Coordinates of C-alpha atoms in Angstrom, one line a residue:
M511 CA 17.3 -17.5 -36.8
A512 CA 15.4 -20.4 -35.2
G513 CA 14.4 -23.3 -37.4
D514 CA 10.8 -22.0 -37.5
G515 CA 11.9 -18.7 -38.9
R516 CA 11.7 -16.7 -35.7
A517 CA 14.6 -14.5 -34.4
D518 CA 16.0 -15.9 -31.2
D519 CA 17.5 -12.6 -30.0
I520 CA 14.3 -10.5 -30.0
D521 CA 12.9 -9.4 -26.6
P522 CA 9.1 -9.0 -27.0
A523 CA 9.1 -6.2 -24.5
D524 CA 11.5 -4.2 -26.8
Q525 CA 9.0 -4.5 -29.6
W526 CA 6.4 -2.3 -27.7
V527 CA 6.9 1.4 -27.9
L528 CA 5.0 4.2 -26.2
N529 CA 3.4 6.5 -28.7
P530 CA 3.5 10.0 -27.2
Q531 CA 0.7 11.2 -29.4
T532 CA -1.8 8.6 -28.2
G533 CA -0.4 7.5 -24.8
E534 CA -0.7 3.9 -25.9
Y535 CA 1.9 1.1 -26.5
E536 CA 2.2 0.1 -30.1
L537 CA 3.9 -3.0 -31.6
R538 CA 6.9 -2.0 -33.7
L539 CA 8.3 -5.0 -35.6
S540 CA 11.3 -5.0 -38.0
P541 CA 10.3 -5.2 -41.7
S542 CA 11.6 -8.7 -42.1
A543 CA 8.9 -11.1 -43.2
G544 CA 7.6 -13.7 -40.8
Q545 CA 9.1 -12.2 -37.6
S546 CA 7.2 -12.9 -34.5
T547 CA 7.5 -13.2 -30.7
P548 CA 9.7 -16.0 -29.4
P549 CA 7.7 -18.9 -28.0
G550 CA 7.3 -19.1 -24.2
V551 CA 8.0 -15.4 -23.6
P552 CA 5.1 -13.2 -22.3
G553 CA 4.4 -10.6 -24.9
P554 CA 2.4 -9.9 -28.0
R555 CA -0.1 -12.6 -29.0
G556 CA 1.2 -13.9 -32.3
G557 CA 1.1 -11.0 -34.7
A558 CA 4.0 -11.5 -37.1
A559 CA 4.5 -8.5 -39.5
S560 CA 3.5 -9.2 -43.0
S561 CA 5.8 -8.9 -45.9
P562 CA 4.6 -7.4 -49.2
G563 CA 2.2 -9.8 -50.8
A564 CA 1.3 -11.6 -47.6
N565 CA -2.4 -11.9 -46.6
G566 CA -3.7 -8.5 -45.6
A567 CA -0.7 -6.6 -46.8
G568 CA -1.4 -3.4 -48.7
R569 CA -5.2 -3.6 -48.1
P570 CA -6.9 -0.9 -46.1
G571 CA -7.8 -2.3 -42.7
G572 CA -5.6 -5.4 -43.3
R573 CA -4.2 -7.3 -40.4
R574 CA -0.5 -7.6 -39.5
G575 CA 0.7 -11.1 -40.1
R576 CA -1.4 -14.0 -41.2
E577 CA -4.3 -15.5 -39.3
P578 CA -4.4 -19.2 -38.9
D579 CA -7.0 -21.1 -40.9
P580 CA -10.5 -21.1 -39.3
G581 CA -10.8 -23.8 -36.7
Q582 CA -7.2 -23.6 -35.5
G583 CA -7.0 -22.9 -31.8
R584 CA -3.9 -20.6 -31.7
E585 CA -1.8 -18.2 -33.7
R586 CA 1.9 -18.5 -34.4
G587 CA 4.2 -17.5 -31.6
G588 CA 2.2 -19.4 -28.9
G589 CA -0.4 -16.6 -28.6
T590 CA -4.1 -17.1 -28.5
R591 CA -6.6 -15.9 -31.0
G592 CA -8.6 -12.8 -30.5
R593 CA -11.3 -14.9 -28.8
E594 CA -10.4 -17.2 -25.8
Q595 CA -12.4 -19.7 -23.9
G596 CA -12.7 -19.8 -20.1
G597 CA -12.4 -16.1 -19.2
G598 CA -9.9 -15.1 -22.0
T599 CA -10.0 -11.9 -24.0
R600 CA -13.3 -11.6 -25.9
G601 CA -13.9 -9.8 -29.1
R602 CA -11.4 -8.2 -31.5
E603 CA -10.1 -4.7 -31.3
Q604 CA -10.3 -2.8 -34.5
G605 CA -9.3 0.7 -35.5
G606 CA -7.7 1.4 -32.2
S607 CA -10.9 1.1 -30.3
R608 CA -11.2 -0.4 -26.8
E609 CA -11.8 -4.1 -26.4
H610 CA -14.9 -4.6 -24.2
G611 CA -14.1 -1.4 -22.3
R612 CA -10.5 -2.3 -21.6
E613 CA -7.5 -0.3 -22.8
Q614 CA -5.0 -2.3 -24.9
V615 CA -1.8 -2.9 -23.0
P616 CA 1.6 -4.6 -23.8
G617 CA 1.0 -8.3 -24.2
Q618 CA -2.2 -7.8 -26.3
R619 CA -2.1 -7.9 -30.0
R620 CA -2.5 -4.6 -31.8
R621 CA -4.2 -4.5 -35.2
R622 CA -3.8 -1.9 -37.9
A623 CA -6.7 0.5 -38.0
A624 CA -9.0 0.8 -41.0
P625 CA -9.1 4.2 -42.6
P626 CA -12.0 6.5 -41.6
E627 CA -15.2 5.8 -43.4
A628 CA -16.2 8.2 -46.1
T629 CA -19.6 9.9 -45.9
A630 CA -21.9 10.5 -48.8
G631 CA -20.4 14.0 -49.2
G632 CA -16.9 12.7 -49.5
R633 CA -15.9 13.9 -46.0
R634 CA -14.3 11.4 -43.6
K635 CA -15.8 10.8 -40.2
Q636 CA -13.7 12.1 -37.3
R637 CA -12.2 9.6 -34.9
P638 CA -13.0 10.2 -31.3
K639 CA -10.3 12.0 -29.4
K640 CA -7.9 9.9 -27.4
K641 CA -6.9 10.6 -23.8
S642 CA -3.8 12.7 -23.4
A643 CA -0.5 10.9 -23.1
G644 CA -0.1 12.2 -19.6
K645 CA -3.3 10.7 -18.4
R646 CA -2.5 7.4 -20.1
V647 CA 0.9 7.2 -18.6
A648 CA -0.6 8.1 -15.2
V649 CA -2.6 4.9 -15.4
W650 CA 0.7 3.0 -15.4
S651 CA 2.0 4.8 -12.3
G652 CA -0.7 3.5 -10.0
G653 CA 0.9 0.5 -8.2
T654 CA 4.3 1.7 -7.1
M655 CA 3.5 1.7 -3.4
A656 CA 2.2 -1.8 -3.5
F657 CA 5.4 -3.2 -4.8
V658 CA 4.4 -2.4 -8.4
V659 CA 1.7 -5.1 -8.6
V660 CA -0.1 -2.9 -11.1
A661 CA 2.5 -4.0 -13.6
A662 CA 0.5 -7.2 -13.9
A663 CA -1.6 -5.5 -16.5
V664 CA 1.2 -5.8 -19.1
G665 CA 0.1 -9.3 -20.2
G666 CA -2.8 -11.0 -21.8
Y667 CA -5.0 -13.6 -20.2
L668 CA -2.4 -16.4 -20.3
Y669 CA 0.2 -14.1 -18.7
Y670 CA -2.3 -13.0 -16.2
Q671 CA -2.8 -16.7 -15.2
H672 CA 1.0 -17.1 -15.1
L673 CA 1.4 -14.1 -12.7
N674 CA -1.4 -15.4 -10.5
G675 CA 0.5 -18.6 -10.2
N676 CA 3.5 -16.7 -8.8
I677 CA 1.5 -15.3 -5.9
T678 CA 1.5 -17.0 -2.5
S679 CA -1.4 -16.1 -0.2
V680 CA -2.5 -17.0 3.3
S681 CA -5.5 -16.2 5.4
D682 CA -5.6 -13.1 7.5
D683 CA -7.6 -15.1 10.1
G684 CA -10.0 -12.3 10.7
A685 CA -7.3 -9.9 11.9
G686 CA -8.0 -7.5 9.0
T687 CA -10.9 -5.2 8.2
G688 CA -12.0 -7.5 5.3
G689 CA -10.4 -5.4 2.6
F690 CA -9.6 -1.8 1.6
S691 CA -12.2 0.5 0.1
K692 CA -12.0 3.7 -1.9
D693 CA -14.0 5.8 0.6
R694 CA -11.8 5.4 3.7
A695 CA -8.1 5.4 4.7
I696 CA -6.0 2.4 3.7
N697 CA -3.7 0.6 6.2
I698 CA -1.3 -2.1 5.0
L699 CA 1.3 -4.0 6.9
L700 CA 4.6 -4.5 5.0
V701 CA 6.8 -7.1 6.6
G702 CA 10.3 -8.2 5.6
T703 CA 11.2 -11.6 7.1
D704 CA 14.7 -12.9 7.8
K705 CA 13.6 -16.4 6.8
R706 CA 16.5 -18.1 5.1
S707 CA 14.9 -20.9 3.3
G708 CA 14.0 -20.8 -0.4
K709 CA 15.8 -20.3 -3.6
G710 CA 18.1 -17.4 -3.6
N711 CA 18.2 -17.1 0.2
A712 CA 21.0 -19.5 1.0
G713 CA 24.1 -18.1 2.6
Y714 CA 22.4 -15.7 5.0
G715 CA 22.9 -17.4 8.4
D716 CA 20.5 -20.1 9.8
E717 CA 18.9 -21.6 6.7
G718 CA 16.5 -23.6 8.8
S719 CA 15.1 -20.6 10.6
A720 CA 11.3 -20.1 10.7
G721 CA 12.0 -16.4 10.4
H722 CA 11.0 -13.3 12.3
A723 CA 9.3 -10.0 11.6
D724 CA 12.7 -8.5 10.8
T725 CA 11.6 -5.3 9.1
T726 CA 8.0 -4.0 9.6
L727 CA 6.3 -1.0 8.2
L728 CA 2.7 0.1 8.8
L729 CA 1.7 2.1 5.7
H730 CA -1.2 4.4 6.4
V731 CA -2.7 6.3 3.4
S732 CA -5.2 9.0 4.3
K733 CA -8.9 8.9 3.3
D734 CA -8.5 11.7 0.7
R735 CA -5.1 10.2 -0.5
S736 CA -3.5 13.6 0.2
N737 CA -0.8 12.1 2.5
A738 CA 0.7 8.9 3.8
T739 CA 2.9 7.7 6.7
A740 CA 5.0 4.6 6.6
L741 CA 5.8 3.8 10.2
S742 CA 8.7 1.5 11.0
I743 CA 8.3 -0.7 14.2
P744 CA 11.6 -1.7 15.6
R745 CA 12.1 -5.5 15.7
D746 CA 13.8 -5.4 19.1
M747 CA 10.9 -3.5 20.8
I748 CA 9.5 -5.2 23.9
T749 CA 5.7 -5.7 23.6
D750 CA 2.9 -8.1 24.3
I751 CA 1.8 -10.5 21.5
P752 CA -1.9 -11.4 21.8
D753 CA -3.6 -14.8 21.3
C754 CA -3.8 -15.5 17.6
P755 CA -6.6 -17.6 16.1
T756 CA -4.9 -19.2 13.1
K757 CA -6.3 -21.3 10.3
Q758 CA -4.7 -24.7 9.8
D759 CA -4.1 -26.7 6.7
D760 CA -7.0 -29.0 7.4
G761 CA -9.4 -26.0 7.7
S762 CA -9.6 -26.0 11.5
T763 CA -8.6 -23.0 13.6
K764 CA -5.9 -23.2 16.3
V765 CA -5.4 -20.4 18.9
I766 CA -1.7 -19.7 19.2
Q767 CA -1.1 -18.5 22.7
G768 CA 0.2 -15.0 23.2
S769 CA 3.3 -13.9 25.0
K770 CA 4.1 -11.1 27.4
N771 CA 7.1 -8.8 27.3
V772 CA 8.8 -10.3 24.3
R773 CA 10.5 -8.8 21.2
F774 CA 8.2 -7.6 18.5
N775 CA 9.9 -9.7 15.9
Q776 CA 8.5 -12.9 17.6
S777 CA 5.1 -12.0 16.3
L778 CA 5.9 -13.8 13.0
G779 CA 7.4 -17.3 12.4
Q780 CA 7.9 -18.2 16.1
N781 CA 5.5 -20.7 17.6
D782 CA 3.9 -21.2 14.1
R783 CA 2.7 -17.6 14.1
T784 CA 1.6 -16.3 10.7
P785 CA 1.4 -12.7 9.3
S786 CA -2.1 -12.4 10.8
C787 CA -0.6 -12.5 14.2
T788 CA 1.8 -9.7 13.3
M789 CA -1.3 -7.8 12.2
R790 CA -3.0 -8.3 15.6
T791 CA 0.1 -7.3 17.4
V792 CA 0.4 -4.0 15.4
T793 CA -3.2 -3.2 16.0
E794 CA -2.7 -3.7 19.7
I795 CA 0.2 -1.4 19.7
T796 CA -1.2 1.4 17.5
G797 CA -5.0 1.1 17.7
I798 CA -5.1 1.0 13.9
K799 CA -7.0 -1.8 12.3
L800 CA -5.2 -3.1 9.2
D801 CA -6.7 -3.9 5.8
H802 CA -4.0 -6.2 4.3
F803 CA -0.5 -7.5 4.7
M804 CA 2.4 -8.2 2.3
V805 CA 5.4 -10.2 3.4
A806 CA 8.7 -10.4 1.5
D807 CA 11.9 -12.3 2.0
F808 CA 15.5 -11.5 1.1
N809 CA 14.8 -12.1 -2.6
A810 CA 12.5 -9.1 -2.8
V811 CA 15.2 -6.6 -2.4
K812 CA 17.5 -8.4 -4.9
T813 CA 14.9 -8.9 -7.6
L814 CA 13.1 -5.6 -7.4
S815 CA 16.3 -3.6 -7.4
S816 CA 17.6 -5.5 -10.4
A817 CA 14.2 -5.1 -12.2
V818 CA 14.6 -1.3 -12.2
D819 CA 18.2 -1.5 -13.2
G820 CA 19.5 -0.4 -9.8
V821 CA 18.5 1.9 -7.0
D822 CA 20.4 5.2 -6.4
V823 CA 21.8 5.6 -2.9
C824 CA 24.2 8.1 -1.3
L825 CA 26.7 7.6 1.5
A826 CA 28.3 10.4 3.6
K827 CA 31.2 8.2 4.5
D828 CA 32.9 5.0 3.5
I829 CA 31.2 1.7 4.5
D830 CA 33.1 -1.5 5.1
D831 CA 30.9 -4.0 7.0
P832 CA 32.2 -7.6 6.9
K833 CA 29.0 -8.9 8.5
S834 CA 26.7 -7.6 5.7
H835 CA 29.4 -7.9 3.1
L836 CA 28.9 -4.3 2.1
K837 CA 32.0 -2.3 1.0
L838 CA 31.2 1.1 -0.7
P839 CA 33.1 4.4 -0.7
K840 CA 31.3 7.6 0.2
G841 CA 29.4 9.3 -2.5
K842 CA 26.5 8.3 -4.9
H843 CA 26.1 4.7 -6.1
T844 CA 23.5 2.7 -8.1
I845 CA 23.1 -0.7 -6.5
E846 CA 21.1 -3.8 -7.2
G847 CA 21.0 -7.5 -6.4
E848 CA 23.3 -8.8 -3.7
K849 CA 24.8 -5.4 -3.1
A850 CA 21.3 -3.9 -2.6
L851 CA 20.5 -6.6 0.0
A852 CA 23.8 -5.9 1.8
F853 CA 23.0 -2.2 1.9
V854 CA 19.6 -2.7 3.7
R855 CA 21.1 -5.3 6.0
T856 CA 24.1 -3.2 7.2
R857 CA 24.1 -1.4 10.5
H858 CA 27.4 -1.8 12.2
T859 CA 29.1 1.0 10.2
V860 CA 26.2 3.5 10.0
G861 CA 24.8 5.9 12.6
N862 CA 25.3 4.5 16.1
G863 CA 25.6 0.9 14.8
G864 CA 22.1 -0.2 16.1
D865 CA 18.9 -1.3 14.6
L866 CA 17.4 2.2 14.5
S867 CA 20.2 3.4 12.2
R868 CA 19.6 0.4 10.0
I869 CA 15.9 1.3 9.9
E870 CA 16.7 4.8 8.7
L871 CA 19.0 3.4 6.0
Q872 CA 16.2 1.1 4.8
Q873 CA 13.8 4.0 4.7
Q874 CA 16.2 6.0 2.5
F875 CA 16.6 2.9 0.2
L876 CA 12.8 2.4 -0.1
S877 CA 12.3 6.1 -0.8
S878 CA 14.8 5.9 -3.7
L879 CA 13.3 2.7 -5.0
M880 CA 9.9 4.3 -5.1
R881 CA 11.2 7.4 -6.9
K882 CA 12.8 5.0 -9.5
L883 CA 9.5 3.2 -9.9
K884 CA 7.6 6.4 -10.5
S885 CA 10.2 7.7 -13.0
G886 CA 9.3 7.8 -16.7
G887 CA 12.2 5.5 -17.6
T888 CA 10.5 2.7 -15.7
L889 CA 6.9 3.4 -16.5
T890 CA 7.5 3.7 -20.2
S891 CA 9.6 0.5 -20.5
P892 CA 7.6 -2.6 -21.1
K893 CA 10.7 -4.7 -20.5
K894 CA 11.1 -3.2 -17.0
M895 CA 7.3 -3.5 -16.3
I896 CA 7.4 -7.2 -17.2
S897 CA 10.5 -7.7 -14.9
L898 CA 8.7 -5.9 -12.1
A899 CA 5.6 -7.9 -12.5
E900 CA 7.6 -11.1 -12.3
A901 CA 9.8 -10.0 -9.4
G902 CA 6.9 -8.5 -7.4
T903 CA 4.6 -11.5 -7.6
K904 CA 7.3 -14.0 -6.9
A905 CA 8.7 -12.2 -3.9
L906 CA 5.5 -11.5 -2.0
T907 CA 3.2 -13.4 0.3
V908 CA -0.1 -11.6 0.6
D909 CA -3.4 -12.1 2.5
S910 CA -5.9 -14.2 0.6
R911 CA -8.2 -11.2 0.2
I912 CA -5.8 -9.7 -2.4
G913 CA -4.3 -12.9 -3.6
D914 CA -5.2 -12.2 -7.2
I915 CA -3.5 -9.9 -9.8
M916 CA -6.6 -7.9 -10.5
K917 CA -7.3 -7.2 -6.8
L918 CA -3.6 -6.3 -6.3
R919 CA -3.9 -4.0 -9.4
D920 CA -7.0 -2.3 -7.9
L921 CA -5.1 -1.7 -4.6
G922 CA -2.1 -0.5 -6.5
M923 CA -4.1 2.0 -8.5
E924 CA -5.7 3.4 -5.4
L925 CA -2.4 3.8 -3.6
G926 CA -0.9 5.3 -6.8
K927 CA -3.1 8.4 -6.3
L928 CA -0.7 9.5 -3.5
D929 CA 1.8 12.2 -4.4
M930 CA 5.3 11.1 -3.3
K931 CA 5.9 14.6 -1.8
N932 CA 3.4 13.8 0.9
L933 CA 4.8 10.4 1.9
T934 CA 6.8 10.3 5.1
F935 CA 8.8 7.4 6.6
A936 CA 8.9 7.5 10.4
T937 CA 10.2 5.3 13.1
M938 CA 8.1 4.5 16.2
P939 CA 9.5 6.5 19.2
V940 CA 11.4 4.2 21.5
I941 CA 14.0 4.4 24.3
D942 CA 16.5 1.9 25.7
N943 CA 14.9 -0.7 27.9
P944 CA 15.4 0.5 31.5
A945 CA 15.0 -3.0 32.8
E946 CA 18.4 -4.0 31.2
K947 CA 21.8 -3.0 32.6
T948 CA 23.2 -3.2 29.1
P949 CA 20.3 -2.4 26.9
V950 CA 19.8 -4.6 23.8
T951 CA 16.1 -4.0 23.5
V952 CA 13.9 -0.9 23.4
V953 CA 10.5 0.1 24.8
P954 CA 7.9 2.6 23.5
K955 CA 8.6 6.2 24.3
Q956 CA 5.5 7.9 25.7
P957 CA 3.6 10.1 25.2
Q958 CA 5.3 10.6 21.8
A959 CA 4.4 7.2 20.5
D960 CA 0.6 7.6 21.3
K961 CA 0.6 11.1 19.8
L962 CA 2.1 9.7 16.6
F963 CA -0.5 6.9 16.4
S964 CA -3.2 9.4 17.0
M965 CA -2.0 11.5 14.0
M966 CA -2.1 8.5 11.8
R967 CA -5.6 7.5 12.9
E968 CA -6.8 11.1 12.2
D969 CA -5.1 11.4 8.8
V970 CA -2.7 14.1 10.0
S971 CA 0.4 14.3 7.8
L972 CA 3.8 14.3 9.4
T973 CA 4.9 16.9 6.8
E974 CA 3.1 19.8 5.2
V975 CA 0.6 18.4 2.7
K976 CA 1.6 20.1 -0.6
K977 CA -1.8 20.2 -2.2
Q978 CA -5.0 22.0 -1.4
Q979 CA -7.3 20.2 1.0
K980 CA -10.7 19.2 0.0
K981 CA -13.8 21.2 1.0
E982 CA -14.8 18.2 3.2
K983 CA -11.9 18.9 5.6
A984 CA -12.8 22.6 5.9
A985 CA -16.4 21.6 6.6
V986 CA -15.3 19.2 9.4
A987 CA -13.1 21.8 11.0
A988 CA -16.0 24.3 10.9
R989 CA -18.1 22.1 13.2
L990 CA -15.9 23.2 16.1
K991 CA -16.2 26.9 15.4
G992 CA -19.0 29.0 17.0
P993 CA -20.6 29.8 20.3
K994 CA -20.3 27.2 23.2
S995 CA -22.7 26.5 26.0
D996 CA -21.8 26.7 29.6
P997 CA -20.8 23.3 30.9
S998 CA -23.7 23.2 33.3
D999 CA -26.1 23.4 30.3
V1000 CA -24.6 20.4 28.5
R1001 CA -26.8 17.3 28.5
V1002 CA -25.2 14.1 27.4
D1003 CA -25.7 10.4 27.7
I1004 CA -22.5 8.3 27.6
Y1005 CA -22.1 4.9 26.1
N1006 CA -19.1 2.6 26.2
G1007 CA -18.1 1.3 22.8
S1008 CA -14.3 1.4 23.5
G1009 CA -14.0 -2.2 24.7
K1010 CA -12.4 -0.9 27.9
T1011 CA -14.2 -1.8 31.1
G1012 CA -15.4 1.2 33.1
A1013 CA -14.7 3.8 30.5
A1014 CA -18.1 5.3 30.5
Q1015 CA -18.3 5.6 34.3
A1016 CA -14.8 7.1 34.5
T1017 CA -15.8 9.7 31.9
L1018 CA -19.0 10.5 33.7
S1019 CA -17.2 11.1 37.0
W1020 CA -14.6 13.3 35.3
L1021 CA -17.2 15.4 33.5
Q1022 CA -19.3 15.9 36.6
N1023 CA -16.6 16.4 39.2
N1024 CA -13.9 18.1 37.2
E1025 CA -15.6 20.0 34.4
G1026 CA -19.1 20.9 35.8
V1027 CA -21.1 18.9 33.3
T1028 CA -23.6 17.9 35.9
K1029 CA -26.5 17.0 33.4
S1030 CA -24.8 13.9 32.2
S1031 CA -25.4 10.2 32.7
Q1032 CA -23.8 6.9 31.6
Q1033 CA -25.9 4.3 29.8
G1034 CA -23.6 1.3 29.9
N1035 CA -22.2 -0.5 26.9
A1036 CA -23.0 0.6 23.3
P1037 CA -24.7 -2.0 21.0
Q1038 CA -21.3 -2.5 19.3
N1039 CA -17.7 -1.3 19.8
L1040 CA -16.5 1.6 17.6
G1041 CA -13.1 2.4 16.3
K1042 CA -13.5 6.1 16.9
T1043 CA -15.4 8.1 19.5
S1044 CA -18.5 9.9 18.2
L1045 CA -20.8 12.6 19.5
E1046 CA -24.3 12.8 17.9
Y1047 CA -26.4 15.9 18.6
G1048 CA -29.6 17.6 17.5
A1049 CA -29.9 20.6 15.4
D1050 CA -30.4 22.9 18.4
Q1051 CA -27.5 21.3 20.4
A1052 CA -24.6 22.5 18.4
D1053 CA -23.5 24.9 21.1
Q1054 CA -23.4 22.0 23.6
A1055 CA -21.6 19.8 21.2
R1056 CA -18.8 22.4 20.7
R1057 CA -18.4 22.8 24.4
L1058 CA -18.2 19.0 25.1
A1059 CA -15.8 18.6 22.2
E1060 CA -13.5 21.3 23.7
L1061 CA -13.6 19.7 27.1
M1062 CA -12.8 16.2 25.9
G1063 CA -10.5 17.1 23.0
L1064 CA -12.8 15.6 20.3
P1065 CA -11.9 16.3 16.6
G1066 CA -14.5 17.8 14.3
A1067 CA -14.8 14.4 12.6
A1068 CA -16.3 13.0 15.8
L1069 CA -19.2 15.4 15.7
K1070 CA -22.3 14.3 13.8
Q1071 CA -25.5 16.2 13.6
G1072 CA -28.5 13.9 13.9
K1073 CA -31.0 13.1 16.5
S1074 CA -30.8 13.5 20.2
E1075 CA -32.3 11.1 22.7
K1076 CA -34.4 11.5 25.8
N1077 CA -32.3 11.3 29.0
D1078 CA -33.5 9.8 32.3
Q1079 CA -35.5 13.0 33.0
G1080 CA -37.2 12.9 29.6
L1081 CA -35.1 15.8 28.3
P1082 CA -33.2 15.8 25.0
A1083 CA -29.6 14.8 25.4
M1084 CA -26.6 14.3 23.1
V1085 CA -25.2 10.8 22.6
L1086 CA -21.5 10.3 23.3
T1087 CA -20.2 6.9 22.3
L1088 CA -16.6 6.2 23.4
G1089 CA -14.5 4.3 20.8
A1090 CA -11.2 2.4 20.6
D1091 CA -9.4 5.8 20.3
F1092 CA -10.5 6.7 23.9
K1093 CA -7.4 6.8 26.1
G1094 CA -9.0 7.8 29.4
A1095 CA -11.1 10.5 31.0
G1096 CA -9.5 13.9 30.5
V1097 CA -7.1 12.6 27.8
P1098 CA -7.7 14.6 24.6
I1099 CA -8.7 12.5 21.6
T1100 CA -7.8 15.2 19.1
A1101 CA -4.6 14.3 17.2
P1102 CA -1.6 16.7 17.4
S1103 CA -1.3 19.1 14.5
K1104 CA 2.4 18.3 14.1
A1105 CA 4.8 15.5 14.8
P1106 CA 6.2 15.2 18.3
D1107 CA 9.8 16.4 18.8
G1108 CA 12.5 13.9 18.1
I1109 CA 10.6 11.7 15.6
Q1110 CA 13.0 10.0 13.2
K1111 CA 11.6 10.5 9.7
V1112 CA 12.6 10.5 6.1
E1113 CA 10.6 12.3 3.4
A1114 CA 10.2 10.1 0.4
D1115 CA 10.7 12.7 -2.3
K1116 CA 14.1 13.9 -1.0
S1117 CA 17.4 12.3 -1.5
V1118 CA 19.8 12.3 1.4
C1119 CA 23.2 10.7 2.2
A1120 CA 23.3 8.1 4.9
K1121 CA 25.7 8.9 7.7

């Protein structure tokens, strides 16, 4: 025991137990008098258990432990009182009720409920029914895809401030959408950098390196949250890096000049490029505008794998890679820390020994990590949740729009709606660089790459979505079904909102000369550029809209019934506005219904052995 009567060997997280009847965490202390949380450890606020005869003991509605005298600013154990200043917890929870609309979580003090009040007739009032344990536990599962940032909810206000202090954030420099929302798809850039500086990163090569975009995934979660694709972009792929306006420390903006025909990994770290430049580069490659970014260094793999007590992996053969320091026999293993890092870095003894084989290995590791995060053994362990909150916030650099625990939690809860069965890891289709006699780099493989990007933009899953689709999707598909006008009867005005010079004129020429849509005209640039092509038509023009959609390969989502406009002859005409997804006259915009042949992919809910 410590000199102040506290037990030194008590972990506060172990004192919280999930009650399966209520779905809430409850404080379970040993019966010894005066026991409380060790100082300096995030956990229950004060709240020592009372021994017989202590204040409040044996009285209905009495509190656990002793409250400090009025006027004292804090309780024993370093916790705060039920009322804090400057944004702390307000009010006091009694009888298991919610505190200002918030559910109690580990790290907040739980007080013994008073017995139900008796009515005049001697009958006791019924307590309101609590949510089922399943629904409560589901709340905890929300943030696994966002590196478990939802675990930040395990602490009180002071711990919340502590976790906020762990987070590093930088500006997205206008490269993002301005933030995710619940009514549209979510796109997040996840980047693993090979930067060697910082605590815990020594011993991995050039410790003075500015780092590169070593491992890059574009996570796309569909609008209805029914499916998601995590697309890996090879670090050695040759691409163009655009000019990147970048905010400086003094508040000014500097444009970092772009580069032509360089490796993708140079989009971060090199020439003072920040993650916002990697965002711009990915948008240029895929046509997908990103909402946020998260960047992690080598420590992330080590700390997150240790926080969940190891990640399960499987090898189809022995691995002995002196370069990554990984030595494992074939079979199943549970790895963490340095061994986990060596696993995701190895490539010379798996597959063909190249970077694409390493990417597949990393995808298998991440799939297993996510399965572990979603498991009951992790979600119902306050100790693990605290470890995850610490590891996740320390390991990540995020854009400033989500540089706060509560914003990260909201994002995590939204991503947590996704069923793991509908998450697919895929690798961007590439081929060896034909410009190199001995290829060491790769280039995009077309048209497979563009087809894959199109599927992601249109929320098409790479695997069968194992849940019933919403009525909204059926209604959208129905817009394309029905009679179609003859092409010569289609009247349409074409606007260019794609950002590509001459797109409207090229489309007009193709429609008139190749498809017989002679009653068409081009009206120049749209008032603003659009991400997706749209076709607006009047109620009596549905037949024309279906025909034009068929000719141009427009998805049902592009059709919108509204108002037509008068064309140059004063006749009603549909309005076709070309968006960023427009690839050229005669090139269908409709996404493929299935993944192109040869796509390297890993389904997140399945365990496979690395070859």
